Amino acid sequence: MGVSASPRVTSSRNVPKGGGRHQVGQPYTVAGQTFVPREQPNLDVVGQASWYGPAFHGRLTANGEIFDQYHLSGAHPTLPLPSYVRVTNVANGQSALVRINDRGPFSRNRVIDLSRRTAEVLGFKQQGIANVRVQYVGPAPLNGDDTRFLVGAINQLTPYERDMGTRMAYQDIQVAQTPAPTAVDAVAGAVDAPPADVPFQILSYGQGASLDIAADIESEPSGTAVRLDLGNFSDAGHAQMIAREFAVLGAVDQVEYTYEHGSSITLTLSHLREGVTENDVRLLADQLGLTGSF
């Protein structure tokens, strides 16, 4: 009987955009600290930012999108997903509009974790950390490629920010259209209907360009490389739910095995976010009924 294996993540230059879920989420605890996701329309804080990239590229984010280290995106422990924030490096004044579609950081002295590209734009990739100002802008659209929109807002307030302070009204924004991505089939099945208070509409999915990371040997600036087997699942939907839950804690590798009469998906946690411990992984595994995985 033949068996074939294929990864359910991508390292290609075309990382699918969108395909996640709108979510606020329930309170959760990491490294003894409890985080309470909630609406924060007046968020305006100054604190330390870090960045993440190669170890998470192509893996699921906490809301079921696919992380692209070359996209202007980031992670926040409690903001609704996805959201837009403006991040400004207080040392040099560089600023970017950033899509928040992930959870983290969990180190007590950090307020936001940004993609590799965002760190480059803000001028702190080499240093690894920077003091930044984070201002909530508004809810982000669920689907579509917002790359050009975000690039156009580097070091420049959008008309909506200028007119409405740190709030935005997106009714008139249009984004280039391309066919819906199919690289990770199960992600599309996780899409929820957008809430009624998200006025920004993108007309269809798009795919953003990024560099091929196959030869990217740069080490992750933070976090811990691990190899923790989460299990093998015959139900693809259940596997995706487990992967999204563990994406809060780290990078989840997915490999689909195809047999003569079926298929299964193996999940492996390959990198922990900074501040996350193996005990946090065990606690989540217990909550999800995966105690036999470790």
mmCIF file of C-alpha atoms in Angstrom:
data_model
loop_
_atom_site.group_PDB
_atom_site.id
_atom_site.type_symbol
_atom_site.label_atom_id
_atom_site.label_comp_id
_atom_site.label_asym_id
_atom_site.label_seq_id
_atom_site.Cartn_x
_atom_site.Cartn_y
_atom_site.Cartn_z
ATOM 1 C CA MET A 1 0.000 0.000 0.000
ATOM 2 C CA GLY A 2 1.513 3.337 -1.059
ATOM 3 C CA VAL A 3 1.796 6.251 1.333
ATOM 4 C CA SER A 4 2.625 9.818 0.301
ATOM 5 C CA ALA A 5 3.386 12.788 2.532
ATOM 6 C CA SER A 6 2.996 16.478 1.725
ATOM 7 C CA PRO A 7 3.318 19.585 3.919
ATOM 8 C CA ARG A 8 0.168 21.623 4.541
ATOM 9 C CA VAL A 9 2.156 24.828 4.986
ATOM 10 C CA THR A 10 3.993 26.842 2.370
ATOM 11 C CA SER A 11 7.443 28.334 1.870
ATOM 12 C CA SER A 12 6.565 29.769 -1.542
ATOM 13 C CA ARG A 13 6.719 33.381 -2.638
ATOM 14 C CA ASN A 14 2.918 33.465 -3.011
ATOM 15 C CA VAL A 15 1.445 33.235 0.459
ATOM 16 C CA PRO A 16 -2.377 33.225 0.336
ATOM 17 C CA LYS A 17 -3.998 36.200 2.008
ATOM 18 C CA GLY A 18 -7.229 36.193 3.994
ATOM 19 C CA GLY A 19 -9.078 32.988 4.768
ATOM 20 C CA GLY A 20 -9.084 33.430 8.541
ATOM 21 C CA ARG A 21 -11.754 34.232 11.104
ATOM 22 C CA HIS A 22 -12.941 37.343 12.873
ATOM 23 C CA GLN A 23 -12.446 36.633 16.551
ATOM 24 C CA VAL A 24 -11.986 38.256 19.902
ATOM 25 C CA GLY A 25 -11.520 35.044 21.857
ATOM 26 C CA GLN A 26 -11.649 33.836 25.432
ATOM 27 C CA PRO A 27 -9.202 34.669 28.251
ATOM 28 C CA TYR A 28 -6.092 32.488 28.188
ATOM 29 C CA THR A 29 -2.979 32.040 30.311
ATOM 30 C CA VAL A 30 0.643 31.836 29.132
ATOM 31 C CA ALA A 31 3.636 31.623 31.477
ATOM 32 C CA GLY A 32 1.398 32.395 34.439
ATOM 33 C CA GLN A 33 0.035 35.603 32.915
ATOM 34 C CA THR A 34 -3.660 35.803 31.961
ATOM 35 C CA PHE A 35 -4.610 37.691 28.795
ATOM 36 C CA VAL A 36 -8.175 38.888 28.173
ATOM 37 C CA PRO A 37 -8.928 39.581 24.484
ATOM 38 C CA ARG A 38 -11.384 42.451 24.081
ATOM 39 C CA GLU A 39 -12.371 45.425 21.942
ATOM 40 C CA GLN A 40 -9.910 48.286 22.533
ATOM 41 C CA PRO A 41 -10.951 51.215 20.308
ATOM 42 C CA ASN A 42 -8.869 53.711 22.317
ATOM 43 C CA LEU A 43 -5.647 51.682 22.471
ATOM 44 C CA ASP A 44 -2.634 54.019 22.366
ATOM 45 C CA VAL A 45 0.437 52.655 24.157
ATOM 46 C CA VAL A 46 4.207 52.962 24.060
ATOM 47 C CA GLY A 47 6.337 49.913 24.740
ATOM 48 C CA GLN A 48 8.791 47.438 23.338
ATOM 49 C CA ALA A 49 8.321 45.617 20.027
ATOM 50 C CA SER A 50 10.067 42.490 18.802
ATOM 51 C CA TRP A 51 9.837 40.698 15.452
ATOM 52 C CA TYR A 52 9.334 37.164 14.173
ATOM 53 C CA GLY A 53 9.765 35.590 10.759
ATOM 54 C CA PRO A 54 11.386 32.477 9.280
ATOM 55 C CA ALA A 55 10.230 29.929 11.862
ATOM 56 C CA PHE A 56 6.582 30.993 11.441
ATOM 57 C CA HIS A 57 6.430 31.787 7.716
ATOM 58 C CA GLY A 58 3.694 29.803 5.974
ATOM 59 C CA ARG A 59 2.166 28.523 9.219
ATOM 60 C CA LEU A 60 -1.296 29.315 10.527
ATOM 61 C CA THR A 61 -1.817 32.439 12.592
ATOM 62 C CA ALA A 62 -4.042 32.428 15.659
ATOM 63 C CA ASN A 63 -7.108 33.394 13.589
ATOM 64 C CA GLY A 64 -6.458 30.878 10.806
ATOM 65 C CA GLU A 65 -4.723 33.120 8.264
ATOM 66 C CA ILE A 66 -1.293 32.183 6.915
ATOM 67 C CA PHE A 67 1.652 34.119 8.319
ATOM 68 C CA ASP A 68 3.794 35.896 5.727
ATOM 69 C CA GLN A 69 7.010 37.307 7.152
ATOM 70 C CA TYR A 70 7.207 39.743 4.229
ATOM 71 C CA HIS A 71 3.738 41.213 4.843
ATOM 72 C CA LEU A 72 3.109 44.215 7.094
ATOM 73 C CA SER A 73 1.513 42.180 9.851
ATOM 74 C CA GLY A 74 1.956 41.399 13.500
ATOM 75 C CA ALA A 75 0.748 39.830 16.718
ATOM 76 C CA HIS A 76 -0.967 41.328 19.751
ATOM 77 C CA PRO A 77 -2.059 39.389 22.846
ATOM 78 C CA THR A 78 -5.552 40.885 23.255
ATOM 79 C CA LEU A 79 -6.766 42.903 20.234
ATOM 80 C CA PRO A 80 -9.595 41.509 18.077
ATOM 81 C CA LEU A 81 -8.331 39.625 15.029
ATOM 82 C CA PRO A 82 -7.837 40.879 12.386
ATOM 83 C CA SER A 83 -7.312 44.551 13.247
ATOM 84 C CA TYR A 84 -5.246 47.437 11.951
ATOM 85 C CA VAL A 85 -2.849 49.389 14.164
ATOM 86 C CA ARG A 86 -0.364 52.122 13.382
ATOM 87 C CA VAL A 87 3.071 51.342 14.789
ATOM 88 C CA THR A 88 5.674 54.097 15.090
ATOM 89 C CA ASN A 89 9.324 53.627 16.020
ATOM 90 C CA VAL A 90 9.791 56.360 18.622
ATOM 91 C CA ALA A 91 13.555 56.504 17.980
ATOM 92 C CA ASN A 92 13.378 57.413 14.287
ATOM 93 C CA GLY A 93 9.745 58.366 13.593
ATOM 94 C CA GLN A 94 9.238 55.625 10.988
ATOM 95 C CA SER A 95 5.664 54.333 10.997
ATOM 96 C CA ALA A 96 3.587 51.631 9.331
ATOM 97 C CA LEU A 97 -0.010 50.503 9.250
ATOM 98 C CA VAL A 98 0.033 46.862 10.374
ATOM 99 C CA ARG A 99 -2.467 44.011 10.086
ATOM 100 C CA ILE A 100 -2.817 42.220 13.436
ATOM 101 C CA ASN A 101 -3.775 38.601 12.721
ATOM 102 C CA ASP A 102 -1.861 36.684 15.383
ATOM 103 C CA ARG A 103 -1.347 36.358 19.145
ATOM 104 C CA GLY A 104 1.762 37.282 21.124
ATOM 105 C CA PRO A 105 4.191 38.430 22.369
ATOM 106 C CA PHE A 106 4.112 36.886 25.831
ATOM 107 C CA SER A 107 7.261 38.381 27.306
ATOM 108 C CA ARG A 108 6.165 40.792 30.048
ATOM 109 C CA ASN A 109 8.118 43.742 28.657
ATOM 110 C CA ARG A 110 6.756 43.546 25.072
ATOM 111 C CA VAL A 111 3.588 45.147 23.705
ATOM 112 C CA ILE A 112 3.617 43.848 20.106
ATOM 113 C CA ASP A 113 5.391 41.323 17.884
ATOM 114 C CA LEU A 114 5.884 42.367 14.258
ATOM 115 C CA SER A 115 6.711 40.570 11.037
ATOM 116 C CA ARG A 116 10.234 40.645 9.669
ATOM 117 C CA ARG A 117 9.215 43.072 6.911
ATOM 118 C CA THR A 118 7.573 45.433 9.384
ATOM 119 C CA ALA A 119 10.755 45.462 11.472
ATOM 120 C CA GLU A 120 12.709 46.368 8.331
ATOM 121 C CA VAL A 121 10.322 49.210 7.481
ATOM 122 C CA LEU A 122 10.515 50.565 11.029
ATOM 123 C CA GLY A 123 14.299 50.272 11.055
ATOM 124 C CA PHE A 124 14.907 47.839 13.914
ATOM 125 C CA LYS A 125 15.395 44.454 12.257
ATOM 126 C CA GLN A 126 19.102 44.311 13.115
ATOM 127 C CA GLN A 127 18.581 45.397 16.728
ATOM 128 C CA GLY A 128 15.751 42.899 17.228
ATOM 129 C CA ILE A 129 13.703 45.161 19.514
ATOM 130 C CA ALA A 130 12.571 48.786 19.543
ATOM 131 C CA ASN A 131 10.431 51.168 21.540
ATOM 132 C CA VAL A 132 7.263 51.814 19.573
ATOM 133 C CA ARG A 133 3.935 53.570 19.828
ATOM 134 C CA VAL A 134 0.936 51.368 18.989
ATOM 135 C CA GLN A 135 -2.371 53.042 18.070
ATOM 136 C CA TYR A 136 -5.545 51.141 17.255
ATOM 137 C CA VAL A 137 -6.944 52.115 13.860
ATOM 138 C CA GLY A 138 -9.889 49.825 13.194
ATOM 139 C CA PRO A 139 -11.111 46.364 12.227
ATOM 140 C CA ALA A 140 -9.399 44.813 9.203
ATOM 141 C CA PRO A 141 -11.269 43.017 6.419
ATOM 142 C CA LEU A 142 -11.467 39.265 6.627
ATOM 143 C CA ASN A 143 -10.569 38.466 3.029
ATOM 144 C CA GLY A 144 -8.523 40.011 0.262
ATOM 145 C CA ASP A 145 -4.959 41.198 -0.222
ATOM 146 C CA ASP A 146 -4.303 44.484 1.584
ATOM 147 C CA THR A 147 -0.594 44.612 0.658
ATOM 148 C CA ARG A 148 -0.775 47.703 -1.563
ATOM 149 C CA PHE A 149 -3.012 49.498 0.891
ATOM 150 C CA LEU A 150 -0.543 48.886 3.727
ATOM 151 C CA VAL A 151 2.519 49.761 1.652
ATOM 152 C CA GLY A 152 0.844 53.027 0.670
ATOM 153 C CA ALA A 153 0.443 53.874 4.356
ATOM 154 C CA ILE A 154 4.144 53.552 5.257
ATOM 155 C CA ASN A 155 5.207 56.825 6.915
ATOM 156 C CA GLN A 156 1.950 58.362 5.747
ATOM 157 C CA LEU A 157 -1.442 58.591 7.382
ATOM 158 C CA THR A 158 -4.297 57.397 5.233
ATOM 159 C CA PRO A 159 -7.057 59.918 4.461
ATOM 160 C CA TYR A 160 -9.233 58.049 6.935
ATOM 161 C CA GLU A 161 -6.711 58.442 9.748
ATOM 162 C CA ARG A 162 -6.314 62.142 8.967
ATOM 163 C CA ASP A 163 -10.051 62.728 8.862
ATOM 164 C CA MET A 164 -11.002 60.607 11.844
ATOM 165 C CA GLY A 165 -7.992 60.606 14.145
ATOM 166 C CA THR A 166 -7.006 57.003 14.783
ATOM 167 C CA ARG A 167 -10.301 55.646 13.373
ATOM 168 C CA MET A 168 -10.838 54.637 9.773
ATOM 169 C CA ALA A 169 -13.825 54.254 7.465
ATOM 170 C CA TYR A 170 -12.999 51.903 4.632
ATOM 171 C CA GLN A 171 -16.082 51.984 2.429
ATOM 172 C CA ASP A 172 -14.311 53.384 -0.632
ATOM 173 C CA ILE A 173 -11.061 51.395 -0.498
ATOM 174 C CA GLN A 174 -10.641 48.919 -3.337
ATOM 175 C CA VAL A 175 -8.018 46.221 -3.650
ATOM 176 C CA ALA A 176 -6.829 44.323 -6.720
ATOM 177 C CA GLN A 177 -8.752 41.145 -7.395
ATOM 178 C CA THR A 178 -7.337 37.673 -7.986
ATOM 179 C CA PRO A 179 -8.866 34.198 -7.645
ATOM 180 C CA ALA A 180 -9.278 32.751 -4.175
ATOM 181 C CA PRO A 181 -6.226 30.839 -2.885
ATOM 182 C CA THR A 182 -6.399 27.083 -2.497
ATOM 183 C CA ALA A 183 -2.961 26.339 -1.037
ATOM 184 C CA VAL A 184 -4.334 25.384 2.364
ATOM 185 C CA ASP A 185 -7.800 24.011 1.725
ATOM 186 C CA ALA A 186 -8.939 23.673 5.312
ATOM 187 C CA VAL A 187 -8.235 27.305 6.162
ATOM 188 C CA ALA A 188 -11.018 28.484 3.869
ATOM 189 C CA GLY A 189 -13.414 26.273 5.771
ATOM 190 C CA ALA A 190 -12.649 28.197 8.949
ATOM 191 C CA VAL A 191 -14.014 31.503 7.647
ATOM 192 C CA ASP A 192 -16.732 33.106 9.733
ATOM 193 C CA ALA A 193 -19.131 35.742 8.436
ATOM 194 C CA PRO A 194 -17.655 39.224 9.049
ATOM 195 C CA PRO A 195 -19.295 41.222 11.833
ATOM 196 C CA ALA A 196 -21.714 43.950 10.852
ATOM 197 C CA ASP A 197 -19.427 46.729 12.119
ATOM 198 C CA VAL A 198 -16.616 46.101 9.615
ATOM 199 C CA PRO A 199 -17.243 48.648 6.826
ATOM 200 C CA PHE A 200 -14.012 47.901 4.922
ATOM 201 C CA GLN A 201 -14.866 45.589 2.020
ATOM 202 C CA ILE A 202 -12.251 44.005 -0.238
ATOM 203 C CA LEU A 203 -13.828 42.607 -3.354
ATOM 204 C CA SER A 204 -12.017 39.261 -3.452
ATOM 205 C CA TYR A 205 -8.988 37.322 -2.296
ATOM 206 C CA GLY A 206 -5.565 38.296 -3.480
ATOM 207 C CA GLN A 207 -2.100 36.796 -3.163
ATOM 208 C CA GLY A 208 0.757 38.937 -1.961
ATOM 209 C CA ALA A 209 4.305 38.591 -3.216
ATOM 210 C CA SER A 210 7.073 37.531 -0.863
ATOM 211 C CA LEU A 211 10.545 36.100 -1.193
ATOM 212 C CA ASP A 212 11.205 32.381 -1.337
ATOM 213 C CA ILE A 213 12.463 31.434 2.115
ATOM 214 C CA ALA A 214 13.810 28.008 1.159
ATOM 215 C CA ALA A 215 17.347 29.364 1.452
ATOM 216 C CA ASP A 216 16.622 31.651 4.386
ATOM 217 C CA ILE A 217 18.915 30.392 7.131
ATOM 218 C CA GLU A 218 18.533 33.413 9.355
ATOM 219 C CA SER A 219 17.817 32.436 12.941
ATOM 220 C CA GLU A 220 14.627 33.533 14.660
ATOM 221 C CA PRO A 221 15.332 36.557 16.877
ATOM 222 C CA SER A 222 13.190 35.289 19.719
ATOM 223 C CA GLY A 223 11.479 32.167 20.962
ATOM 224 C CA THR A 224 12.628 28.574 21.237
ATOM 225 C CA ALA A 225 13.052 25.856 18.619
ATOM 226 C CA VAL A 226 11.366 22.628 19.748
ATOM 227 C CA ARG A 227 9.857 19.475 18.300
ATOM 228 C CA LEU A 228 6.674 18.472 20.080
ATOM 229 C CA ASP A 229 4.368 16.009 18.338
ATOM 230 C CA LEU A 230 0.734 17.007 18.797
ATOM 231 C CA GLY A 231 -0.720 13.911 17.171
ATOM 232 C CA ASN A 232 -2.018 12.385 13.964
ATOM 233 C CA PHE A 233 -5.600 13.217 12.970
ATOM 234 C CA SER A 234 -7.874 11.569 10.426
ATOM 235 C CA ASP A 235 -10.416 14.412 10.647
ATOM 236 C CA ALA A 236 -9.023 17.428 8.752
ATOM 237 C CA GLY A 237 -11.414 19.853 10.438
ATOM 238 C CA HIS A 238 -10.369 18.679 13.891
ATOM 239 C CA ALA A 239 -6.703 18.943 12.893
ATOM 240 C CA GLN A 240 -7.219 22.554 11.788
ATOM 241 C CA MET A 241 -8.928 23.424 15.066
ATOM 242 C CA ILE A 242 -6.011 21.948 17.025
ATOM 243 C CA ALA A 243 -3.504 23.769 14.801
ATOM 244 C CA ARG A 244 -5.239 27.130 15.337
ATOM 245 C CA GLU A 245 -5.290 26.641 19.106
ATOM 246 C CA PHE A 246 -1.572 25.837 19.250
ATOM 247 C CA ALA A 247 -0.719 28.658 16.815
ATOM 248 C CA VAL A 248 -1.227 30.993 19.782
ATOM 249 C CA LEU A 249 1.789 29.353 21.431
ATOM 250 C CA GLY A 250 4.054 28.754 18.447
ATOM 251 C CA ALA A 251 4.632 27.526 14.901
ATOM 252 C CA VAL A 252 2.674 24.398 13.955
ATOM 253 C CA ASP A 253 3.930 22.219 11.099
ATOM 254 C CA GLN A 254 1.297 20.177 9.265
ATOM 255 C CA VAL A 255 2.002 17.148 7.086
ATOM 256 C CA GLU A 256 -0.776 15.317 5.279
ATOM 257 C CA TYR A 257 -0.312 11.591 4.692
ATOM 258 C CA THR A 258 -2.329 10.021 1.887
ATOM 259 C CA TYR A 259 -3.056 6.312 1.984
ATOM 260 C CA GLU A 260 -4.861 4.002 -0.390
ATOM 261 C CA HIS A 261 -8.140 4.385 1.495
ATOM 262 C CA GLY A 262 -7.832 7.713 3.234
ATOM 263 C CA SER A 263 -5.582 10.388 4.671
ATOM 264 C CA SER A 264 -4.437 11.873 7.967
ATOM 265 C CA ILE A 265 -2.666 15.001 9.181
ATOM 266 C CA THR A 266 0.270 15.036 11.588
ATOM 267 C CA LEU A 267 0.779 18.194 13.650
ATOM 268 C CA THR A 268 4.133 19.153 15.155
ATOM 269 C CA LEU A 269 4.919 22.230 17.239
ATOM 270 C CA SER A 270 8.297 23.362 15.894
ATOM 271 C CA HIS A 271 8.918 26.743 17.543
ATOM 272 C CA LEU A 272 7.609 28.397 20.707
ATOM 273 C CA ARG A 273 6.924 32.109 20.901
ATOM 274 C CA GLU A 274 9.076 34.054 23.336
ATOM 275 C CA GLY A 275 7.738 33.635 26.862
ATOM 276 C CA VAL A 276 5.932 30.365 26.100
ATOM 277 C CA THR A 277 7.057 27.316 28.070
ATOM 278 C CA GLU A 278 6.574 23.609 27.479
ATOM 279 C CA ASN A 279 4.308 23.639 30.510
ATOM 280 C CA ASP A 280 1.994 26.022 28.621
ATOM 281 C CA VAL A 281 1.928 23.479 25.797
ATOM 282 C CA ARG A 282 1.051 20.658 28.175
ATOM 283 C CA LEU A 283 -1.729 22.689 29.788
ATOM 284 C CA LEU A 284 -3.286 23.452 26.398
ATOM 285 C CA ALA A 285 -2.923 19.816 25.377
ATOM 286 C CA ASP A 286 -4.770 18.810 28.543
ATOM 287 C CA GLN A 287 -7.566 21.289 27.783
ATOM 288 C CA LEU A 288 -7.909 19.854 24.270
ATOM 289 C CA GLY A 289 -7.785 16.238 25.412
ATOM 290 C CA LEU A 290 -4.351 15.531 23.913
ATOM 291 C CA THR A 291 -2.645 14.347 27.077
ATOM 292 C CA GLY A 292 -1.311 11.262 25.323
ATOM 293 C CA SER A 293 0.695 13.393 22.891
ATOM 294 C CA PHE A 294 3.610 14.054 25.270
#
